[in-house]
């Protein structure tokens, strides 16, 4: 994978249970000081290259002006004062679509990024497979390729993409058992993250 966005996706590195925010606050002759936020905790850690912080952050390398830090499964070079947020780096498929694994209420599925979708959109069968109680949602009319169809708006407890975890995300469950064929990752999630596209890569970064 190219470094077009200045990042390396560490696909085989386990991420911590809670994503972390990392800020480079000081650079010494052979160490860096990192402000690390995880959940409600905030700590300043002094690390040398190769050291690991208890929050699952590693200092990979150090120069007089930058520190290369690995956190949330991604390595990134930080300048002094720069912050590293929970993120996801997506690669376009042959059709130019960004398809990725996501977690919905702790269960895994596949979704395609769709900025034209108001919310996360799921078929009835997929919602039931994921344990979503869609019957209690707010009834609406959904525009589909087959014409208007009934659907329900529900609020998902959590949606995870990469190391990004958002709470209370709206989703639309179609009455059709198999449409959409793939879950749509729409603006109820995408509108709450920063998106940067370069070439065939899409970087999602969690906002404060």
mmCIF file of C-alpha atoms in Angstrom, residues 16-204:
data_model
loop_
_atom_site.group_PDB
_atom_site.id
_atom_site.type_symbol
_atom_site.label_atom_id
_atom_site.label_comp_id
_atom_site.label_asym_id
_atom_site.label_seq_id
_atom_site.Cartn_x
_atom_site.Cartn_y
_atom_site.Cartn_z
ATOM 1 C CA UNK A 16 -6.334 -1.358 21.987
ATOM 2 C CA UNK A 17 -9.834 -1.882 23.330
ATOM 3 C CA UNK A 18 -10.364 1.889 23.341
ATOM 4 C CA UNK A 19 -8.932 4.056 20.577
ATOM 5 C CA UNK A 20 -6.406 6.670 21.619
ATOM 6 C CA UNK A 21 -5.627 10.269 20.760
ATOM 7 C CA UNK A 22 -1.910 11.093 20.692
ATOM 8 C CA UNK A 23 -0.242 14.526 20.687
ATOM 9 C CA UNK A 24 3.504 15.150 20.403
ATOM 10 C CA UNK A 25 4.240 17.683 23.156
ATOM 11 C CA UNK A 26 8.052 17.591 23.414
ATOM 12 C CA UNK A 27 11.137 16.218 21.676
ATOM 13 C CA UNK A 28 14.348 15.554 23.591
ATOM 14 C CA UNK A 29 17.763 14.345 22.434
ATOM 15 C CA UNK A 30 16.700 10.681 22.582
ATOM 16 C CA UNK A 31 13.074 10.731 23.723
ATOM 17 C CA UNK A 32 9.656 12.160 22.961
ATOM 18 C CA UNK A 33 6.851 13.170 25.278
ATOM 19 C CA UNK A 34 3.417 12.117 24.083
ATOM 20 C CA UNK A 35 0.098 13.228 25.526
ATOM 21 C CA UNK A 36 -2.141 10.160 25.258
ATOM 22 C CA UNK A 37 -5.908 10.205 25.774
ATOM 23 C CA UNK A 38 -7.790 6.942 26.137
ATOM 24 C CA UNK A 39 -11.379 7.031 27.325
ATOM 25 C CA UNK A 40 -11.527 9.472 30.235
ATOM 26 C CA UNK A 41 -7.798 9.131 30.971
ATOM 27 C CA UNK A 42 -5.104 11.560 29.815
ATOM 28 C CA UNK A 43 -1.420 10.917 30.511
ATOM 29 C CA UNK A 44 1.904 12.306 29.325
ATOM 30 C CA UNK A 45 4.342 9.499 28.544
ATOM 31 C CA UNK A 46 8.083 9.844 27.954
ATOM 32 C CA UNK A 47 9.187 7.263 25.392
ATOM 33 C CA UNK A 48 12.390 6.374 23.607
ATOM 34 C CA UNK A 49 12.365 4.767 20.150
ATOM 35 C CA UNK A 50 11.055 1.221 20.498
ATOM 36 C CA UNK A 51 9.259 1.914 23.788
ATOM 37 C CA UNK A 52 5.583 1.084 24.306
ATOM 38 C CA UNK A 53 3.149 3.080 26.429
ATOM 39 C CA UNK A 54 0.557 1.210 28.532
ATOM 40 C CA UNK A 55 -2.165 2.578 26.232
ATOM 41 C CA UNK A 56 -0.798 0.592 23.278
ATOM 42 C CA UNK A 57 1.177 3.446 21.700
ATOM 43 C CA UNK A 58 4.710 2.835 20.404
ATOM 44 C CA UNK A 59 7.401 5.369 19.512
ATOM 45 C CA UNK A 60 8.937 3.987 16.315
ATOM 46 C CA UNK A 61 11.560 6.586 15.459
ATOM 47 C CA UNK A 62 12.663 10.101 16.311
ATOM 48 C CA UNK A 63 14.275 13.064 14.549
ATOM 49 C CA UNK A 64 14.913 16.599 15.847
ATOM 50 C CA UNK A 65 11.599 17.716 14.314
ATOM 51 C CA UNK A 66 9.327 14.651 14.124
ATOM 52 C CA UNK A 67 8.332 11.491 15.947
ATOM 53 C CA UNK A 68 6.957 8.440 14.168
ATOM 54 C CA UNK A 69 4.233 6.969 16.350
ATOM 55 C CA UNK A 70 2.193 3.789 16.035
ATOM 56 C CA UNK A 71 -1.303 3.900 17.536
ATOM 57 C CA UNK A 72 -4.725 2.532 16.653
ATOM 58 C CA UNK A 73 -3.091 0.155 14.166
ATOM 59 C CA UNK A 74 -1.563 2.975 12.095
ATOM 60 C CA UNK A 75 1.896 4.564 12.038
ATOM 61 C CA UNK A 76 2.159 8.313 11.472
ATOM 62 C CA UNK A 77 4.882 10.956 11.623
ATOM 63 C CA UNK A 78 3.950 13.782 13.997
ATOM 64 C CA UNK A 79 5.434 17.256 14.146
ATOM 65 C CA UNK A 80 5.650 19.068 17.468
ATOM 66 C CA UNK A 81 2.131 19.919 18.625
ATOM 67 C CA UNK A 82 0.465 17.689 16.027
ATOM 68 C CA UNK A 83 -2.287 15.319 17.129
ATOM 69 C CA UNK A 84 -3.055 11.793 15.887
ATOM 70 C CA UNK A 85 -6.726 10.809 15.989
ATOM 71 C CA UNK A 86 -8.483 7.447 15.697
ATOM 72 C CA UNK A 87 -8.728 6.752 11.984
ATOM 73 C CA UNK A 88 -9.366 4.312 9.181
ATOM 74 C CA UNK A 89 -7.467 4.111 5.894
ATOM 75 C CA UNK A 90 -9.566 2.625 3.090
ATOM 76 C CA UNK A 91 -8.424 1.374 -0.307
ATOM 77 C CA UNK A 92 -10.659 1.651 -3.364
ATOM 78 C CA UNK A 93 -11.583 -1.558 -5.161
ATOM 79 C CA UNK A 94 -11.351 -2.083 -8.927
ATOM 80 C CA UNK A 95 -14.667 -0.243 -9.370
ATOM 81 C CA UNK A 96 -13.509 2.749 -7.358
ATOM 82 C CA UNK A 97 -15.713 1.931 -4.367
ATOM 83 C CA UNK A 98 -14.517 1.903 -0.779
ATOM 84 C CA UNK A 99 -15.718 -1.353 0.760
ATOM 85 C CA UNK A 100 -14.642 -2.099 4.318
ATOM 86 C CA UNK A 101 -15.445 -4.187 7.334
ATOM 87 C CA UNK A 102 -17.354 -2.327 10.031
ATOM 88 C CA UNK A 103 -18.678 -3.156 13.465
ATOM 89 C CA UNK A 104 -22.323 -2.454 14.315
ATOM 90 C CA UNK A 105 -23.195 -2.887 17.978
ATOM 91 C CA UNK A 106 -20.154 -5.136 18.289
ATOM 92 C CA UNK A 107 -21.029 -7.393 15.323
ATOM 93 C CA UNK A 108 -19.153 -7.438 12.030
ATOM 94 C CA UNK A 109 -20.424 -6.751 8.524
ATOM 95 C CA UNK A 110 -19.249 -5.278 5.223
ATOM 96 C CA UNK A 111 -20.216 -1.827 4.029
ATOM 97 C CA UNK A 112 -19.558 0.468 1.093
ATOM 98 C CA UNK A 113 -18.910 4.179 1.597
ATOM 99 C CA UNK A 114 -21.828 6.149 0.140
ATOM 100 C CA UNK A 115 -21.867 9.921 0.636
ATOM 101 C CA UNK A 116 -25.246 10.029 -1.116
ATOM 102 C CA UNK A 117 -26.914 7.972 1.607
ATOM 103 C CA UNK A 118 -28.456 9.929 4.468
ATOM 104 C CA UNK A 119 -27.681 7.271 7.039
ATOM 105 C CA UNK A 120 -26.329 3.788 7.356
ATOM 106 C CA UNK A 121 -28.675 1.660 5.249
ATOM 107 C CA UNK A 122 -29.263 -2.063 5.768
ATOM 108 C CA UNK A 123 -31.535 -4.732 4.401
ATOM 109 C CA UNK A 124 -34.032 -6.359 6.744
ATOM 110 C CA UNK A 125 -32.139 -9.660 6.708
ATOM 111 C CA UNK A 126 -28.824 -8.001 7.517
ATOM 112 C CA UNK A 127 -30.373 -6.004 10.349
ATOM 113 C CA UNK A 128 -31.796 -9.179 11.854
ATOM 114 C CA UNK A 129 -28.456 -10.978 11.470
ATOM 115 C CA UNK A 130 -26.812 -8.144 13.387
ATOM 116 C CA UNK A 131 -29.419 -8.309 16.140
ATOM 117 C CA UNK A 132 -30.958 -4.910 15.401
ATOM 118 C CA UNK A 133 -34.508 -4.555 16.746
ATOM 119 C CA UNK A 134 -35.715 -2.585 13.742
ATOM 120 C CA UNK A 135 -39.435 -3.214 14.370
ATOM 121 C CA UNK A 136 -39.402 -0.589 17.112
ATOM 122 C CA UNK A 137 -37.876 2.061 14.857
ATOM 123 C CA UNK A 138 -39.591 5.105 13.396
ATOM 124 C CA UNK A 139 -41.491 4.176 10.193
ATOM 125 C CA UNK A 140 -40.446 6.018 7.029
ATOM 126 C CA UNK A 141 -40.663 5.599 3.264
ATOM 127 C CA UNK A 142 -37.403 4.550 1.610
ATOM 128 C CA UNK A 143 -36.638 5.291 -2.036
ATOM 129 C CA UNK A 144 -35.194 2.143 -3.639
ATOM 130 C CA UNK A 145 -34.371 1.023 -7.178
ATOM 131 C CA UNK A 146 -37.720 -0.783 -7.142
ATOM 132 C CA UNK A 147 -39.579 2.345 -6.052
ATOM 133 C CA UNK A 148 -40.778 3.592 -2.639
ATOM 134 C CA UNK A 149 -40.721 0.990 0.115
ATOM 135 C CA UNK A 150 -41.412 1.146 3.852
ATOM 136 C CA UNK A 151 -38.483 1.212 6.228
ATOM 137 C CA UNK A 152 -37.581 2.051 9.801
ATOM 138 C CA UNK A 153 -35.105 4.504 11.330
ATOM 139 C CA UNK A 154 -33.189 3.061 14.272
ATOM 140 C CA UNK A 155 -30.346 4.353 16.418
ATOM 141 C CA UNK A 156 -27.309 2.096 16.618
ATOM 142 C CA UNK A 157 -25.455 1.967 19.912
ATOM 143 C CA UNK A 158 -22.048 1.958 18.208
ATOM 144 C CA UNK A 159 -20.459 1.859 14.776
ATOM 145 C CA UNK A 160 -16.761 1.090 14.361
ATOM 146 C CA UNK A 161 -14.640 1.628 11.262
ATOM 147 C CA UNK A 162 -10.933 1.034 11.767
ATOM 148 C CA UNK A 163 -10.159 2.519 15.178
ATOM 149 C CA UNK A 164 -13.017 5.045 14.929
ATOM 150 C CA UNK A 165 -15.948 4.311 17.223
ATOM 151 C CA UNK A 166 -19.041 6.519 17.086
ATOM 152 C CA UNK A 167 -22.011 6.204 19.420
ATOM 153 C CA UNK A 168 -25.699 6.736 18.721
ATOM 154 C CA UNK A 169 -25.614 6.581 14.927
ATOM 155 C CA UNK A 170 -28.844 6.628 12.918
ATOM 156 C CA UNK A 171 -29.517 3.824 10.448
ATOM 157 C CA UNK A 172 -32.313 2.975 8.036
ATOM 158 C CA UNK A 173 -33.536 -0.604 7.785
ATOM 159 C CA UNK A 174 -35.333 -1.444 4.549
ATOM 160 C CA UNK A 175 -38.413 -3.650 4.553
ATOM 161 C CA UNK A 176 -36.834 -5.555 1.656
ATOM 162 C CA UNK A 177 -35.062 -8.712 2.820
ATOM 163 C CA UNK A 178 -32.037 -8.358 0.551
ATOM 164 C CA UNK A 179 -31.766 -4.698 -0.463
ATOM 165 C CA UNK A 180 -29.435 -2.985 -0.265
ATOM 166 C CA UNK A 181 -27.262 -5.985 -1.124
ATOM 167 C CA UNK A 182 -24.358 -4.414 0.771
ATOM 168 C CA UNK A 183 -24.749 -2.164 3.803
ATOM 169 C CA UNK A 184 -24.281 1.517 2.941
ATOM 170 C CA UNK A 185 -22.026 3.602 5.177
ATOM 171 C CA UNK A 186 -23.819 6.921 4.840
ATOM 172 C CA UNK A 187 -23.679 10.438 6.207
ATOM 173 C CA UNK A 188 -24.980 9.689 9.708
ATOM 174 C CA UNK A 189 -21.469 8.252 10.185
ATOM 175 C CA UNK A 190 -19.429 10.061 7.526
ATOM 176 C CA UNK A 191 -20.735 13.464 8.584
ATOM 177 C CA UNK A 192 -19.098 12.971 11.977
ATOM 178 C CA UNK A 193 -15.597 12.237 10.669
ATOM 179 C CA UNK A 194 -13.076 14.111 8.559
ATOM 180 C CA UNK A 195 -12.505 12.627 5.107
ATOM 181 C CA UNK A 196 -9.370 13.058 2.991
ATOM 182 C CA UNK A 197 -9.021 11.424 -0.404
ATOM 183 C CA UNK A 198 -5.798 11.032 -2.363
ATOM 184 C CA UNK A 199 -5.656 8.780 -5.373
ATOM 185 C CA UNK A 200 -7.317 5.487 -4.506
ATOM 186 C CA UNK A 201 -7.062 5.934 -0.742
ATOM 187 C CA UNK A 202 -9.632 7.450 1.600
ATOM 188 C CA UNK A 203 -8.634 8.496 5.099
ATOM 189 C CA UNK A 204 -11.331 8.843 7.762
#
